[in-house]
mmCIF file of C-alpha atoms and ligand atoms in Angstrom:
data_model
loop_
_atom_site.group_PDB
_atom_site.id
_atom_site.type_symbol
_atom_site.label_atom_id
_atom_site.label_comp_id
_atom_site.label_asym_id
_atom_site.label_seq_id
_atom_site.Cartn_x
_atom_site.Cartn_y
_atom_site.Cartn_z
ATOM 1 C CA MET A 1 -6.440 -14.410 -16.403
ATOM 2 C CA LEU A 2 -5.098 -11.916 -13.872
ATOM 3 C CA THR A 3 -1.358 -11.376 -13.599
ATOM 4 C CA LEU A 4 0.241 -9.210 -10.935
ATOM 5 C CA TYR A 5 3.823 -8.050 -11.443
ATOM 6 C CA GLY A 6 5.683 -6.990 -8.331
ATOM 7 C CA ILE A 7 7.385 -8.087 -5.191
ATOM 8 C CA TYR A 8 6.227 -8.336 -1.602
ATOM 9 C CA ARG A 9 8.610 -5.572 -0.508
ATOM 10 C CA SER A 10 6.803 -3.000 -2.609
ATOM 11 C CA ARG A 11 3.411 -1.354 -2.902
ATOM 12 C CA ALA A 12 2.214 -4.633 -4.444
ATOM 13 C CA THR A 13 1.353 -5.684 -0.872
ATOM 14 C CA ARG A 14 -1.901 -3.710 -1.036
ATOM 15 C CA ASN A 15 -2.917 -5.597 -4.182
ATOM 16 C CA ILE A 16 -1.853 -8.971 -2.784
ATOM 17 C CA TRP A 17 -3.867 -8.276 0.371
ATOM 18 C CA LEU A 18 -6.981 -7.297 -1.616
ATOM 19 C CA LEU A 19 -6.681 -10.275 -3.979
ATOM 20 C CA ALA A 20 -6.622 -12.570 -0.940
ATOM 21 C CA GLU A 21 -9.677 -10.836 0.573
ATOM 22 C CA LEU A 22 -11.451 -11.335 -2.761
ATOM 23 C CA GLY A 23 -10.405 -14.981 -2.981
ATOM 24 C CA ALA A 24 -9.190 -14.246 -6.507
ATOM 25 C CA SER A 25 -6.856 -16.581 -8.325
ATOM 26 C CA TYR A 26 -4.035 -14.915 -10.187
ATOM 27 C CA ARG A 27 -0.520 -15.380 -11.467
ATOM 28 C CA PHE A 28 2.217 -13.571 -9.546
ATOM 29 C CA VAL A 29 5.312 -12.607 -11.537
ATOM 30 C CA PRO A 30 8.189 -11.435 -9.313
ATOM 31 C CA VAL A 31 9.700 -8.138 -10.485
ATOM 32 C CA ILE A 32 12.227 -6.507 -8.157
ATOM 33 C CA GLN A 33 13.086 -2.804 -8.065
ATOM 34 C CA GLY A 34 16.132 -2.236 -10.302
ATOM 35 C CA TYR A 35 17.793 0.010 -7.725
ATOM 36 C CA ARG A 36 17.959 -2.886 -5.292
ATOM 37 C CA LEU A 37 20.241 -4.877 -7.592
ATOM 38 C CA ALA A 38 24.010 -4.345 -7.928
ATOM 39 C CA ASP A 39 23.757 -4.659 -11.704
ATOM 40 C CA PRO A 40 20.156 -4.666 -12.917
ATOM 41 C CA ALA A 41 21.367 -4.881 -16.526
ATOM 42 C CA ALA A 42 23.459 -8.017 -15.946
ATOM 43 C CA LYS A 43 22.573 -10.982 -18.136
ATOM 44 C CA ASP A 44 21.704 -13.088 -15.096
ATOM 45 C CA ALA A 45 19.827 -10.300 -13.281
ATOM 46 C CA PRO A 46 16.286 -11.234 -12.254
ATOM 47 C CA LEU A 47 13.357 -9.528 -13.983
ATOM 48 C CA ASN A 48 13.435 -6.002 -12.572
ATOM 49 C CA THR A 49 11.879 -2.590 -13.094
ATOM 50 C CA THR A 50 14.619 -1.606 -15.568
ATOM 51 C CA SER A 51 14.456 -4.818 -17.621
ATOM 52 C CA PRO A 52 13.438 -4.139 -21.242
ATOM 53 C CA ALA A 53 10.906 -6.988 -20.964
ATOM 54 C CA PHE A 54 9.228 -5.262 -18.011
ATOM 55 C CA LEU A 55 9.440 -1.773 -19.537
ATOM 56 C CA ALA A 56 7.593 -3.171 -22.548
ATOM 57 C CA ILE A 57 4.723 -3.990 -20.176
ATOM 58 C CA SER A 58 4.938 -0.808 -18.130
ATOM 59 C CA PRO A 59 7.013 2.114 -19.441
ATOM 60 C CA ALA A 60 6.859 3.821 -16.025
ATOM 61 C CA GLY A 61 9.268 1.145 -14.775
ATOM 62 C CA ALA A 62 7.620 0.637 -11.408
ATOM 63 C CA VAL A 63 5.708 -2.116 -9.663
ATOM 64 C CA PRO A 64 2.982 -3.134 -9.124
ATOM 65 C CA VAL A 65 1.393 -3.680 -12.516
ATOM 66 C CA LEU A 66 -1.769 -5.663 -13.212
ATOM 67 C CA ASP A 67 -2.548 -7.418 -16.478
ATOM 68 C CA ASP A 68 -6.164 -8.492 -16.787
ATOM 69 C CA ASP A 69 -6.361 -10.429 -20.052
ATOM 70 C CA GLY A 70 -4.372 -7.754 -21.884
ATOM 71 C CA PHE A 71 -5.753 -4.759 -19.974
ATOM 72 C CA VAL A 72 -2.588 -3.431 -18.354
ATOM 73 C CA LEU A 73 -2.934 -1.118 -15.365
ATOM 74 C CA SER A 74 -0.296 0.497 -13.166
ATOM 75 C CA GLU A 75 -0.644 2.524 -9.941
ATOM 76 C CA SER A 76 -1.328 0.339 -6.933
ATOM 77 C CA LEU A 77 -4.353 2.304 -5.691
ATOM 78 C CA ALA A 78 -5.963 2.386 -9.142
ATOM 79 C CA ILE A 79 -5.355 -1.359 -9.413
ATOM 80 C CA ASN A 80 -7.138 -1.955 -6.110
ATOM 81 C CA LEU A 81 -10.101 0.241 -6.987
ATOM 82 C CA TYR A 82 -10.363 -1.564 -10.329
ATOM 83 C CA LEU A 83 -10.143 -5.026 -8.759
ATOM 84 C CA ALA A 84 -12.768 -4.174 -6.144
ATOM 85 C CA ARG A 85 -15.184 -2.968 -8.799
ATOM 86 C CA LYS A 86 -14.423 -5.907 -11.077
ATOM 87 C CA PHE A 87 -15.152 -8.504 -8.394
ATOM 88 C CA GLY A 88 -17.910 -6.569 -6.627
ATOM 89 C CA GLY A 89 -19.248 -7.670 -3.249
ATOM 90 C CA ALA A 90 -18.783 -6.062 0.142
ATOM 91 C CA LEU A 91 -15.254 -4.795 -0.545
ATOM 92 C CA ALA A 92 -16.416 -2.772 -3.539
ATOM 93 C CA PRO A 93 -18.334 0.515 -3.680
ATOM 94 C CA SER A 94 -22.086 -0.084 -3.562
ATOM 95 C CA ASP A 95 -22.972 3.094 -5.460
ATOM 96 C CA ALA A 96 -21.468 6.162 -7.131
ATOM 97 C CA GLN A 97 -21.143 8.048 -3.849
ATOM 98 C CA GLU A 98 -19.205 5.260 -2.156
ATOM 99 C CA ASP A 99 -17.082 5.014 -5.284
ATOM 100 C CA ALA A 100 -16.310 8.725 -5.091
ATOM 101 C CA ARG A 101 -15.554 8.505 -1.363
ATOM 102 C CA MET A 102 -13.125 5.627 -1.951
ATOM 103 C CA GLN A 103 -11.351 7.673 -4.596
ATOM 104 C CA GLN A 104 -11.302 10.698 -2.309
ATOM 105 C CA TRP A 105 -9.560 8.737 0.453
ATOM 106 C CA ALA A 106 -7.118 7.167 -1.990
ATOM 107 C CA PHE A 107 -6.134 10.552 -3.434
ATOM 108 C CA TYR A 108 -5.908 12.078 0.042
ATOM 109 C CA GLY A 109 -3.725 9.229 1.280
ATOM 110 C CA VAL A 110 -1.338 9.379 -1.643
ATOM 111 C CA SER A 111 -1.048 13.165 -1.602
ATOM 112 C CA ALA A 112 -0.918 13.824 2.156
ATOM 113 C CA ILE A 113 0.230 10.622 3.864
ATOM 114 C CA GLU A 114 2.195 8.145 1.759
ATOM 115 C CA GLY A 115 5.263 10.341 1.123
ATOM 116 C CA PRO A 116 6.088 11.353 4.695
ATOM 117 C CA ALA A 117 5.043 7.931 6.002
ATOM 118 C CA LEU A 118 7.519 6.317 3.605
ATOM 119 C CA GLU A 119 10.263 8.635 4.845
ATOM 120 C CA ILE A 120 9.593 7.279 8.330
ATOM 121 C CA SER A 121 9.563 3.698 7.095
ATOM 122 C CA TYR A 122 12.882 4.040 5.232
ATOM 123 C CA ALA A 123 14.567 5.850 8.127
ATOM 124 C CA TYR A 124 13.668 3.118 10.629
ATOM 125 C CA ALA A 125 14.473 0.309 8.170
ATOM 126 C CA ARG A 126 17.970 1.768 7.705
ATOM 127 C CA GLY A 127 18.459 2.204 11.457
ATOM 128 C CA GLU A 128 18.737 5.957 11.009
ATOM 129 C CA ASP A 129 16.774 6.585 14.198
ATOM 130 C CA ALA A 130 20.003 5.769 16.042
ATOM 131 C CA ALA A 131 21.588 9.061 14.928
ATOM 132 C CA GLU A 132 20.494 12.645 15.453
ATOM 133 C CA ALA A 133 20.302 13.428 11.721
ATOM 134 C CA GLY A 134 17.990 10.448 11.182
ATOM 135 C CA ARG A 135 15.825 11.421 14.124
ATOM 136 C CA ALA A 136 15.477 14.905 12.623
ATOM 137 C CA VAL A 137 14.279 13.392 9.325
ATOM 138 C CA ILE A 138 11.756 11.265 11.214
ATOM 139 C CA ALA A 139 10.544 14.230 13.274
ATOM 140 C CA ALA A 140 10.066 16.362 10.151
ATOM 141 C CA ALA A 141 8.085 13.594 8.437
ATOM 142 C CA ALA A 142 5.985 13.047 11.577
ATOM 143 C CA GLN A 143 5.256 16.763 11.636
ATOM 144 C CA LYS A 144 3.947 16.575 8.051
ATOM 145 C CA LEU A 145 1.608 13.771 9.136
ATOM 146 C CA GLN A 146 0.028 15.706 12.001
ATOM 147 C CA ARG A 147 -2.664 17.341 9.900
ATOM 148 C CA PRO A 148 -3.782 14.299 7.864
ATOM 149 C CA PHE A 149 -3.584 12.034 10.903
ATOM 150 C CA LYS A 150 -5.838 14.458 12.815
ATOM 151 C CA VAL A 151 -8.315 14.188 9.940
ATOM 152 C CA LEU A 152 -8.226 10.383 10.072
ATOM 153 C CA GLU A 153 -8.372 10.353 13.870
ATOM 154 C CA ALA A 154 -11.518 12.487 13.957
ATOM 155 C CA TYR A 155 -13.123 10.374 11.234
ATOM 156 C CA LEU A 156 -12.221 6.990 12.692
ATOM 157 C CA ALA A 157 -13.269 8.022 16.202
ATOM 158 C CA LYS A 158 -16.807 8.066 14.793
ATOM 159 C CA SER A 159 -16.629 5.316 12.179
ATOM 160 C CA PRO A 160 -14.869 1.943 12.351
ATOM 161 C CA HIS A 161 -14.345 1.920 8.562
ATOM 162 C CA MET A 162 -13.159 4.355 5.903
ATOM 163 C CA VAL A 163 -16.311 4.010 3.776
ATOM 164 C CA GLY A 164 -19.738 2.629 4.672
ATOM 165 C CA ASP A 165 -20.425 0.319 7.571
ATOM 166 C CA ARG A 166 -18.050 -2.461 6.510
ATOM 167 C CA PHE A 167 -14.427 -3.253 5.675
ATOM 168 C CA THR A 168 -13.720 -2.278 2.059
ATOM 169 C CA VAL A 169 -10.933 -1.669 -0.405
ATOM 170 C CA ALA A 170 -10.759 1.874 1.008
ATOM 171 C CA ASP A 171 -9.549 0.451 4.325
ATOM 172 C CA ILE A 172 -6.863 -1.607 2.584
ATOM 173 C CA ASN A 173 -5.631 1.345 0.551
ATOM 174 C CA MET A 174 -5.410 3.686 3.529
ATOM 175 C CA ALA A 175 -4.055 1.062 5.936
ATOM 176 C CA GLU A 176 -1.203 0.264 3.573
ATOM 177 C CA MET A 177 -0.212 3.933 3.394
ATOM 178 C CA VAL A 178 -0.508 4.571 7.137
ATOM 179 C CA ARG A 179 1.474 1.364 7.803
ATOM 180 C CA TYR A 180 4.643 3.057 6.564
ATOM 181 C CA ALA A 181 4.532 5.347 9.622
ATOM 182 C CA GLN A 182 3.820 2.525 12.047
ATOM 183 C CA ALA A 183 7.387 2.142 13.272
ATOM 184 C CA HIS A 184 7.040 5.583 14.873
ATOM 185 C CA MET A 185 5.257 4.344 17.981
ATOM 186 C CA ALA A 186 4.970 7.732 19.701
ATOM 187 C CA LEU A 187 3.293 9.151 16.604
ATOM 188 C CA MET A 188 0.787 6.300 16.440
ATOM 189 C CA ASP A 189 0.095 6.519 20.188
ATOM 190 C CA ALA A 190 -0.960 10.128 19.697
ATOM 191 C CA PHE A 191 -3.781 8.953 17.401
ATOM 192 C CA PRO A 192 -5.540 6.103 19.267
ATOM 193 C CA ALA A 193 -8.537 5.729 16.944
ATOM 194 C CA LEU A 194 -6.227 5.544 13.920
ATOM 195 C CA LYS A 195 -3.956 3.089 15.705
ATOM 196 C CA GLY A 196 -6.901 0.884 16.742
ATOM 197 C CA TRP A 197 -8.359 0.895 13.224
ATOM 198 C CA LEU A 198 -4.969 -0.055 11.747
ATOM 199 C CA ALA A 199 -4.604 -2.898 14.251
ATOM 200 C CA ALA A 200 -8.074 -4.180 13.324
ATOM 201 C CA CYS A 201 -7.204 -4.057 9.610
ATOM 202 C CA GLN A 202 -3.951 -5.889 10.225
ATOM 203 C CA ALA A 203 -5.694 -8.565 12.324
ATOM 204 C CA ARG A 204 -7.466 -9.813 9.212
ATOM 205 C CA PRO A 205 -6.284 -13.239 7.987
ATOM 206 C CA ALA A 206 -5.616 -11.905 4.469
ATOM 207 C CA PHE A 207 -3.277 -9.213 5.796
ATOM 208 C CA LYS A 208 -1.498 -11.686 8.077
ATOM 209 C CA ALA A 209 -0.955 -14.148 5.218
ATOM 210 C CA MET A 210 0.511 -11.377 3.052
ATOM 211 C CA TRP A 211 2.700 -10.134 5.899
ATOM 212 C CA GLU A 212 4.082 -13.599 6.675
ATOM 213 C CA LYS A 213 4.977 -14.127 3.021
ATOM 214 C CA ARG A 214 6.589 -10.675 2.859
ATOM 215 C CA ALA A 215 8.843 -11.570 5.780
ATOM 216 C CA THR A 216 10.292 -14.460 3.762
ATOM 217 C CA GLU A 217 11.545 -12.052 1.075
ATOM 218 C CA PRO A 218 15.048 -10.636 1.588
ATOM 219 C CA ALA A 219 14.989 -7.033 2.888
HETATM 220 N N1 GSH B 301 2.482 5.514 -7.298
HETATM 221 C C1 GSH B 301 2.988 4.239 -7.712
HETATM 222 C C2 GSH B 301 4.395 4.088 -7.175
HETATM 223 C C3 GSH B 301 5.097 2.898 -7.787
HETATM 224 C C4 GSH B 301 6.516 2.764 -7.262
HETATM 225 O O1 GSH B 301 7.237 3.751 -7.092
HETATM 226 N N2 GSH B 301 6.916 1.500 -7.063
HETATM 227 C C5 GSH B 301 8.236 1.235 -6.550
HETATM 228 C C6 GSH B 301 8.194 0.048 -5.607
HETATM 229 S S1 GSH B 301 7.084 0.325 -4.261
HETATM 230 C C7 GSH B 301 9.137 0.878 -7.710
HETATM 231 O O2 GSH B 301 8.813 0.007 -8.482
HETATM 232 N N3 GSH B 301 10.276 1.552 -7.849
HETATM 233 C C8 GSH B 301 11.208 1.255 -8.869
HETATM 234 C C9 GSH B 301 11.944 2.466 -9.319
HETATM 235 O O3 GSH B 301 11.535 3.570 -8.924
HETATM 236 O O4 GSH B 301 12.907 2.313 -10.040
HETATM 237 C C10 GSH B 301 2.065 3.124 -7.197
HETATM 238 O O5 GSH B 301 1.370 3.347 -6.195
HETATM 239 O O6 GSH B 301 1.993 2.055 -7.805
#
């Protein structure tokens, strides 16, 4: 039995999206980030990342976490690579080289893209683009993304997918990291192949279903 701990407004979205693509059945246990609660230690607080019951499952105190019949795994990208391999099929690596390439893109995304892209996401979500200081934060983050986005742009101008000739878990992992920068429209417009690939990923029914559900969760 698969259990996913997390919340839609977290990196769990990439796992929820993949699980839907795989047609996998699983139990979803809502766990909210402790910092989003006024008093995460309150007796009536919902299960959160600082709850002793959750820390017993994952000492790192962060979502998402997967439990596959007692095999507990954290790190959203590792969870997705594991799930893809476990279920197999077109979303999974077909050989060791594809496997390595999927890991390469995941490590590149998390080391070069996710951090600055998240800075952009948070700044827009908080309305900070309305003030000069916020715009400076956004511009600095966009500057950090120039180099990795050029890499992706050159790659995606030649290939419609991150790995192989089909949509795979590598597309989901990268799309969910690039998404955090999406609110910066001028940045995305500067990278048309990347923007087109992201739009194609997000046109998939499994992404749309996840996104609609996410919108029902309080911000
Ligand atoms: N690298 C980790 C990051 C996990 C992470 O930071 N999760 C956030 C939500 S997206 C969280 O649970 N934060 C709670 C906290 O930091 O207290 C992953 O990809 O799973």
